[in-house]
PDB file of C-alpha atoms in Angstrom:
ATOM      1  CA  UNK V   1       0.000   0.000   0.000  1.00 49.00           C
ATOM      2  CA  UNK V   2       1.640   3.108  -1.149  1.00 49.00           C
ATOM      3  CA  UNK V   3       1.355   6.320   1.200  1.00 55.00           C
ATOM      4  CA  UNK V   4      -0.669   8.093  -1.546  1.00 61.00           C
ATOM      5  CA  UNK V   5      -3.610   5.826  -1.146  1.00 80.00           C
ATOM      6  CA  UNK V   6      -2.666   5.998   2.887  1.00 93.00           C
ATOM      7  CA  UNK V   7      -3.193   9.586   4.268  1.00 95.00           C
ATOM      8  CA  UNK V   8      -1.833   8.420   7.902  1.00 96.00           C
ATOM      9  CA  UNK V   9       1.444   6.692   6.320  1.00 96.00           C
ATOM     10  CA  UNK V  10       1.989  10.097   4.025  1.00 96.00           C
ATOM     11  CA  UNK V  11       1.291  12.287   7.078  1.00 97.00           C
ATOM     12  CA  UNK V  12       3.373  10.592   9.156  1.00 96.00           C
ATOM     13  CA  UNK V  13       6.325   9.627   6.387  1.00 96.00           C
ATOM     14  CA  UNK V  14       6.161  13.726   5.523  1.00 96.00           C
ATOM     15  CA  UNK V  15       6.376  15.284   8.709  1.00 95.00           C
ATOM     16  CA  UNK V  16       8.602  12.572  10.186  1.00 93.00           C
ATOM     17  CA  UNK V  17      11.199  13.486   7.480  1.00 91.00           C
ATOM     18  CA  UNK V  18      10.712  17.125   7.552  1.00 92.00           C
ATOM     19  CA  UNK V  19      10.918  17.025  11.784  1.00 89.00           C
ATOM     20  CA  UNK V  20      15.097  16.093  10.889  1.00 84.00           C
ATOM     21  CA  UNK V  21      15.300  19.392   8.801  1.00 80.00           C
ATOM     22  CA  UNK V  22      13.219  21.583  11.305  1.00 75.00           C
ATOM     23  CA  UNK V  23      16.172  23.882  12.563  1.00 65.00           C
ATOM     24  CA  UNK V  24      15.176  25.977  15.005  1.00 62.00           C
ATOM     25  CA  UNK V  25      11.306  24.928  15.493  1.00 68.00           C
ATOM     26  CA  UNK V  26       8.646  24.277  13.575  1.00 72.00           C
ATOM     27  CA  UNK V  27       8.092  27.520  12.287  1.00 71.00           C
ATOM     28  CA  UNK V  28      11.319  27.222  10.309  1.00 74.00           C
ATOM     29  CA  UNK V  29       9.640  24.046   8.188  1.00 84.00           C
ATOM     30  CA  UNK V  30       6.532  26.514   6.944  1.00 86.00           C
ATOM     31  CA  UNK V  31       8.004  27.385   3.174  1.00 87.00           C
ATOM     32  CA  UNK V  32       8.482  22.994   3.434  1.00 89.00           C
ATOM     33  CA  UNK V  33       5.236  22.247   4.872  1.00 92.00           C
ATOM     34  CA  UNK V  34       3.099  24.547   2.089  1.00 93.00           C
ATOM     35  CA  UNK V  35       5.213  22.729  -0.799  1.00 93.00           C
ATOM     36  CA  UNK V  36       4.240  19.751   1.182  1.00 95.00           C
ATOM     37  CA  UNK V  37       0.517  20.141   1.774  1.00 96.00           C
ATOM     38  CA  UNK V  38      -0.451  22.518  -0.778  1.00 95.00           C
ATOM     39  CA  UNK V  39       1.857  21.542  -3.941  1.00 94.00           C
ATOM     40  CA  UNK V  40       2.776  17.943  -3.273  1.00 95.00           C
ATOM     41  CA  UNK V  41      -0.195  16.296  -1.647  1.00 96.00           C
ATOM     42  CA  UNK V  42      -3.322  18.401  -2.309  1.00 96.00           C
ATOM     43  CA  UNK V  43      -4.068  18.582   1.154  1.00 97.00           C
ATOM     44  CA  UNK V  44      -4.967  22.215   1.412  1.00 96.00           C
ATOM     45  CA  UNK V  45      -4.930  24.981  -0.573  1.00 94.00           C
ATOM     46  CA  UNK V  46      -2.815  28.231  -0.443  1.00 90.00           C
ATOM     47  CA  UNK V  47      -5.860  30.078   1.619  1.00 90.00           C
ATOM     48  CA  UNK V  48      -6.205  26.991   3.816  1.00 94.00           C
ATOM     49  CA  UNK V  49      -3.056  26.898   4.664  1.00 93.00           C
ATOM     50  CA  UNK V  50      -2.574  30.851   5.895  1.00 89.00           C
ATOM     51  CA  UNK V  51      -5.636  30.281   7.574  1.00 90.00           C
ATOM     52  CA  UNK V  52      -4.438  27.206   9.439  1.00 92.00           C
ATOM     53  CA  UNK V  53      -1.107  29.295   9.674  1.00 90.00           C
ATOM     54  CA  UNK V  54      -2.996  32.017  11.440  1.00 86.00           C
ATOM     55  CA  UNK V  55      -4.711  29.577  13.746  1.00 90.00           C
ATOM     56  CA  UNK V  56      -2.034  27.916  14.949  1.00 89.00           C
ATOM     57  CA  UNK V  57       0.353  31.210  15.768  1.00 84.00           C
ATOM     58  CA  UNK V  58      -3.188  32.561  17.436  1.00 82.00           C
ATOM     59  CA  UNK V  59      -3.314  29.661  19.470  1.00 83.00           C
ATOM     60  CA  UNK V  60      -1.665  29.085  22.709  1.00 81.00           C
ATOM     61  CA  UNK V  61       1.020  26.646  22.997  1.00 77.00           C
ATOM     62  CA  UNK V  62       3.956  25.416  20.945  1.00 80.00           C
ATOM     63  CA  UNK V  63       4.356  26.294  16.841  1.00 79.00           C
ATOM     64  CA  UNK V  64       4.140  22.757  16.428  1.00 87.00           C
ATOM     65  CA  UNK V  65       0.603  23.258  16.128  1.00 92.00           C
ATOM     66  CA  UNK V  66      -0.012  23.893  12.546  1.00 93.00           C
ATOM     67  CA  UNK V  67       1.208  20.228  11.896  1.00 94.00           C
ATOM     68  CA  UNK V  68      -1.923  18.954  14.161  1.00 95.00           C
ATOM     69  CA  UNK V  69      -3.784  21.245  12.196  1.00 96.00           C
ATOM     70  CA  UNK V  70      -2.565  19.924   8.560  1.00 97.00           C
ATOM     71  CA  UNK V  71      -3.075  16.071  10.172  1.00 97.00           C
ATOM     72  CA  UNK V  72      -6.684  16.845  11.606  1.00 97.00           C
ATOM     73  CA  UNK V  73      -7.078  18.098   7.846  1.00 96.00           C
ATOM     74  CA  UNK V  74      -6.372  15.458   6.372  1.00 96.00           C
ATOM     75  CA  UNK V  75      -7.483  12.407   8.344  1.00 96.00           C
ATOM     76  CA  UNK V  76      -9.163  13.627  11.317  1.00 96.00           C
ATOM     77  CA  UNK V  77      -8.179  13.381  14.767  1.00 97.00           C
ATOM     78  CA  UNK V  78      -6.014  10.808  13.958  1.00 97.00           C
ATOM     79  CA  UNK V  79      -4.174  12.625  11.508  1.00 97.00           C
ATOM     80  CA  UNK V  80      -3.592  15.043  13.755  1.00 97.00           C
ATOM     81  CA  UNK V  81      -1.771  13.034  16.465  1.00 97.00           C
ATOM     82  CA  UNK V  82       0.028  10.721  13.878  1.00 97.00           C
ATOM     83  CA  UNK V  83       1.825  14.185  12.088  1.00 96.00           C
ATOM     84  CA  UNK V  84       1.949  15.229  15.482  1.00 95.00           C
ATOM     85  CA  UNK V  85       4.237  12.551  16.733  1.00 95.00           C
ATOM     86  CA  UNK V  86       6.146  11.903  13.561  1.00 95.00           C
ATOM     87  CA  UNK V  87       7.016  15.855  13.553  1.00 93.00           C
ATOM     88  CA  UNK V  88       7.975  15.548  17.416  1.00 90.00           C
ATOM     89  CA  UNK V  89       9.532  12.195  17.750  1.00 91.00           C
ATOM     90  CA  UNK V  90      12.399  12.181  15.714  1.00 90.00           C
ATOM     91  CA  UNK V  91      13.396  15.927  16.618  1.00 85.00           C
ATOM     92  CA  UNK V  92      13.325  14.880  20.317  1.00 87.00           C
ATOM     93  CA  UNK V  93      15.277  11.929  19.698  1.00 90.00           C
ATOM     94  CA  UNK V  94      17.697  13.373  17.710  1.00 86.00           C
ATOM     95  CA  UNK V  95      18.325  16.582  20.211  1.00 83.00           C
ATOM     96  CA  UNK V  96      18.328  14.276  23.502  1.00 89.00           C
ATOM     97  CA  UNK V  97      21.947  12.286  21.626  1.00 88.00           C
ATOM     98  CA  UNK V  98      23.222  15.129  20.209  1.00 83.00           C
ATOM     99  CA  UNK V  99      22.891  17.346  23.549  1.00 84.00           C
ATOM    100  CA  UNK V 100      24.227  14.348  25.511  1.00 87.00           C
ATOM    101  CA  UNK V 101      27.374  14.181  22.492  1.00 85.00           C
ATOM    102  CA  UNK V 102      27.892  18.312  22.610  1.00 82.00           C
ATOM    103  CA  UNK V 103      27.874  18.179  26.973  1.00 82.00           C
ATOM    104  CA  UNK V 104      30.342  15.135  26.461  1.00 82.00           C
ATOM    105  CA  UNK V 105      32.629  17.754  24.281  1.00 80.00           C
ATOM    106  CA  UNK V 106      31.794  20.942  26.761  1.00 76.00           C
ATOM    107  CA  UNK V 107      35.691  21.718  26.319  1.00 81.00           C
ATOM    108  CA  UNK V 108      35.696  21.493  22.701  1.00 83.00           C
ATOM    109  CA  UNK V 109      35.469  24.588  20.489  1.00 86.00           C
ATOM    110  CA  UNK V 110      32.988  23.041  17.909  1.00 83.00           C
ATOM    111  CA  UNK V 111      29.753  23.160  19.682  1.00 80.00           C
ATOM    112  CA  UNK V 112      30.289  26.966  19.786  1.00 82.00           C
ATOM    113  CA  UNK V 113      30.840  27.470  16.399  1.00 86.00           C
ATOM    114  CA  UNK V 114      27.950  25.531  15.237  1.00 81.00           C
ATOM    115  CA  UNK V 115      25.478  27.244  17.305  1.00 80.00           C
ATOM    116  CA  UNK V 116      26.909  30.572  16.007  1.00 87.00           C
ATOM    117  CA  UNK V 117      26.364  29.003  12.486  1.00 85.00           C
ATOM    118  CA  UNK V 118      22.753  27.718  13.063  1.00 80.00           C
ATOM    119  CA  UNK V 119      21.468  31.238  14.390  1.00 84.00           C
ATOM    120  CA  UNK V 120      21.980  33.401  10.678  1.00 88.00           C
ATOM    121  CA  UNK V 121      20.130  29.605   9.198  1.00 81.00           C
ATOM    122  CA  UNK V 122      17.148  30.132  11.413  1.00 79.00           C
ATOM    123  CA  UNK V 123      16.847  33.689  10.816  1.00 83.00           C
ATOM    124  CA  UNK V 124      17.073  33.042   7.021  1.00 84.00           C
ATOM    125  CA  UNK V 125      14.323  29.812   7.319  1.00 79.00           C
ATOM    126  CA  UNK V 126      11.584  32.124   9.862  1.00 80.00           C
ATOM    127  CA  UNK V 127      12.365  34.707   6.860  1.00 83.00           C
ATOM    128  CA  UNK V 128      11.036  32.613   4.091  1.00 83.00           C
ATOM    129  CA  UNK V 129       8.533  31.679   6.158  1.00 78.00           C
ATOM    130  CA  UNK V 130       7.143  34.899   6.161  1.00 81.00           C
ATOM    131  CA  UNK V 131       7.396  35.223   2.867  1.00 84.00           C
ATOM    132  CA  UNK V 132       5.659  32.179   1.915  1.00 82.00           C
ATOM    133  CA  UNK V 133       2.490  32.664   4.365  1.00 80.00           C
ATOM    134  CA  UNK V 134       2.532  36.714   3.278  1.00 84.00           C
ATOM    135  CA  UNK V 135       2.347  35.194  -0.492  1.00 83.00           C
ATOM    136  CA  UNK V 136      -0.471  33.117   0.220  1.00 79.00           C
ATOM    137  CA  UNK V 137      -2.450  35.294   1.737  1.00 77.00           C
ATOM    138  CA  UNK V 138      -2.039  38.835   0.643  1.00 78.00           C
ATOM    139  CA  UNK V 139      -4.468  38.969  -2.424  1.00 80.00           C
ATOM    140  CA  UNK V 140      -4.622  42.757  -3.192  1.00 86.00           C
ATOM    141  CA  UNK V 141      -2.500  45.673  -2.516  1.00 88.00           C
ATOM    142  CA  UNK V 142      -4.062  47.103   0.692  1.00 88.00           C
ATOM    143  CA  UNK V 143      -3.416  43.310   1.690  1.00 85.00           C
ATOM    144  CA  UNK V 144       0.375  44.144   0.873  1.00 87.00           C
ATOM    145  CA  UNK V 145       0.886  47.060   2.252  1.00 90.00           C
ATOM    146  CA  UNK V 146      -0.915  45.878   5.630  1.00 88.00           C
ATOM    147  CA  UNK V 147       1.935  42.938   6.119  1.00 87.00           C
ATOM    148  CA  UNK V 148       4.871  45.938   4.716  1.00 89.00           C
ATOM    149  CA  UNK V 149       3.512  48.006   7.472  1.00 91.00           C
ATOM    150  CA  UNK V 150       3.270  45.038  10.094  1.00 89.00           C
ATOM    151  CA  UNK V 151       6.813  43.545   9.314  1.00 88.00           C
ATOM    152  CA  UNK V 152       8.022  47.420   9.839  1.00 92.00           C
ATOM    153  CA  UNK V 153       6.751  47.871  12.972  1.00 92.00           C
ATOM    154  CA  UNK V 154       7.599  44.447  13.958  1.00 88.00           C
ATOM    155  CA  UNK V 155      11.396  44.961  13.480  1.00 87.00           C
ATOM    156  CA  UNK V 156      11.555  48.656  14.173  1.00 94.00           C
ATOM    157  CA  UNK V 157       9.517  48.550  17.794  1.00 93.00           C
ATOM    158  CA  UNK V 158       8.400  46.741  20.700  1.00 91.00           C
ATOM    159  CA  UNK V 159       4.850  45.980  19.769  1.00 90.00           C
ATOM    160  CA  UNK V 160       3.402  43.149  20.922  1.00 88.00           C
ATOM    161  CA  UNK V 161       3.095  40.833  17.898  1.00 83.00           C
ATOM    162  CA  UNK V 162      -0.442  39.836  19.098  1.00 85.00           C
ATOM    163  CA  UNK V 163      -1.850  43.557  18.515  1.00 89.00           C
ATOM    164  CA  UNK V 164      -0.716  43.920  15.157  1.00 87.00           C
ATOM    165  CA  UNK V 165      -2.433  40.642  14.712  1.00 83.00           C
ATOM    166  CA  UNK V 166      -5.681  41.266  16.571  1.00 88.00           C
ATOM    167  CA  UNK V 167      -5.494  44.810  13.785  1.00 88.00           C
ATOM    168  CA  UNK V 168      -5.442  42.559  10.892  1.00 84.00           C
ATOM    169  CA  UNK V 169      -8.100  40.118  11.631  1.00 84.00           C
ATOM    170  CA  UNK V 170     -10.644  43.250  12.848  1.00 90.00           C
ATOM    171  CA  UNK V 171      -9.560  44.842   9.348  1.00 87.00           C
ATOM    172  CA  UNK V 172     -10.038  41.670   7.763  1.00 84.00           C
ATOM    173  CA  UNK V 173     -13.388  41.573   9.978  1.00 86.00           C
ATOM    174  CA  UNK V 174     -14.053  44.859   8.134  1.00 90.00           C
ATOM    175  CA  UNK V 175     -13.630  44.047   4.919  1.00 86.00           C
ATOM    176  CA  UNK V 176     -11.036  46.077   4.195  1.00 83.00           C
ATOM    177  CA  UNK V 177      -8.765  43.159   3.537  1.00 79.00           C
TER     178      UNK V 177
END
């Protein structure tokens, strides 16, 4: 049985894979989960996936969310706790050796230098993860210039990220986007 005609096996074989390439949370998988869910499988489309997006950054609770979200999409509440796992699993497996390995090497110089290195990676994957939710769901040009003016103030003040959002969903609310 191929994991095309099995939604679990695909949910769990996709986010399994993609939990190893996850640096720095789950948020830094978003430009890989759309090409997963919306170009490769079918399992959403470009609006369904900002709006599950939106949901699960609204939400309390880890990032990892939006996986349970894509899962419960796709096969129910089972879905949702099998791409839940598979995203988890191997991550935590793979940080509880390699943290034991890097406090086994504390002296060493090279756990240093690859944290410095993963930092600049992280920053460049939560980048083009903005980019790939703003591209999804900005459909006109007041959409645009909202998320312009939102990244703005986001990197130029203090602002509580959850005000800017709470403006965009009463604009949206509105009807002005």
């Amino acid at each position: 049985m191929s994991s095309e005609s099995n939604p679990i096996a695909a949910l769990v074989w996709t986010f399994g894979l993609m939990s190893l390439f996850a640096v720095g949370g789950a948020n830094s998988a978003i430009p890989e989960m759309h090409r997963a869910a919306v170009d490769v499988h079918h399992w959403l489309t470009d609006k369904q996936f900002a709006d599950v997006f939106a949901i699960s950054q609204l939400s309390p609770g880890p990032n990892v969310l939006i996986v349970t979200l894509i899962g419960y999409s796709v096969a129910g509440v089972a879905g949702a706790l099998a791409a839940t796992v598979a995203m988890c699993g191997p991550t935590a497996l793979l940080a509880y050796y390699v943290s034991r390995f890097i406090d086994r090497s504390r002296d060493a110089r090279w756990p240093a230098i690859i944290q410095a290195a993963l930092v600049p990676l992280s920053i460049g994957l939560m980048a083009a993860s903005g980019l790939i939710v703003a591209q999804t769901s900005d459909q006109s040009w007041i959409a645009v210039l909202i998320t312009i003016v939102a990244a703005a103030l986001a990197f130029a003040t203090r602002i509580n990220p959850l005000w800017m959002l709470l403006a965009g969903g009463l604009l949206g609310f509105a009807g002005v986007i």
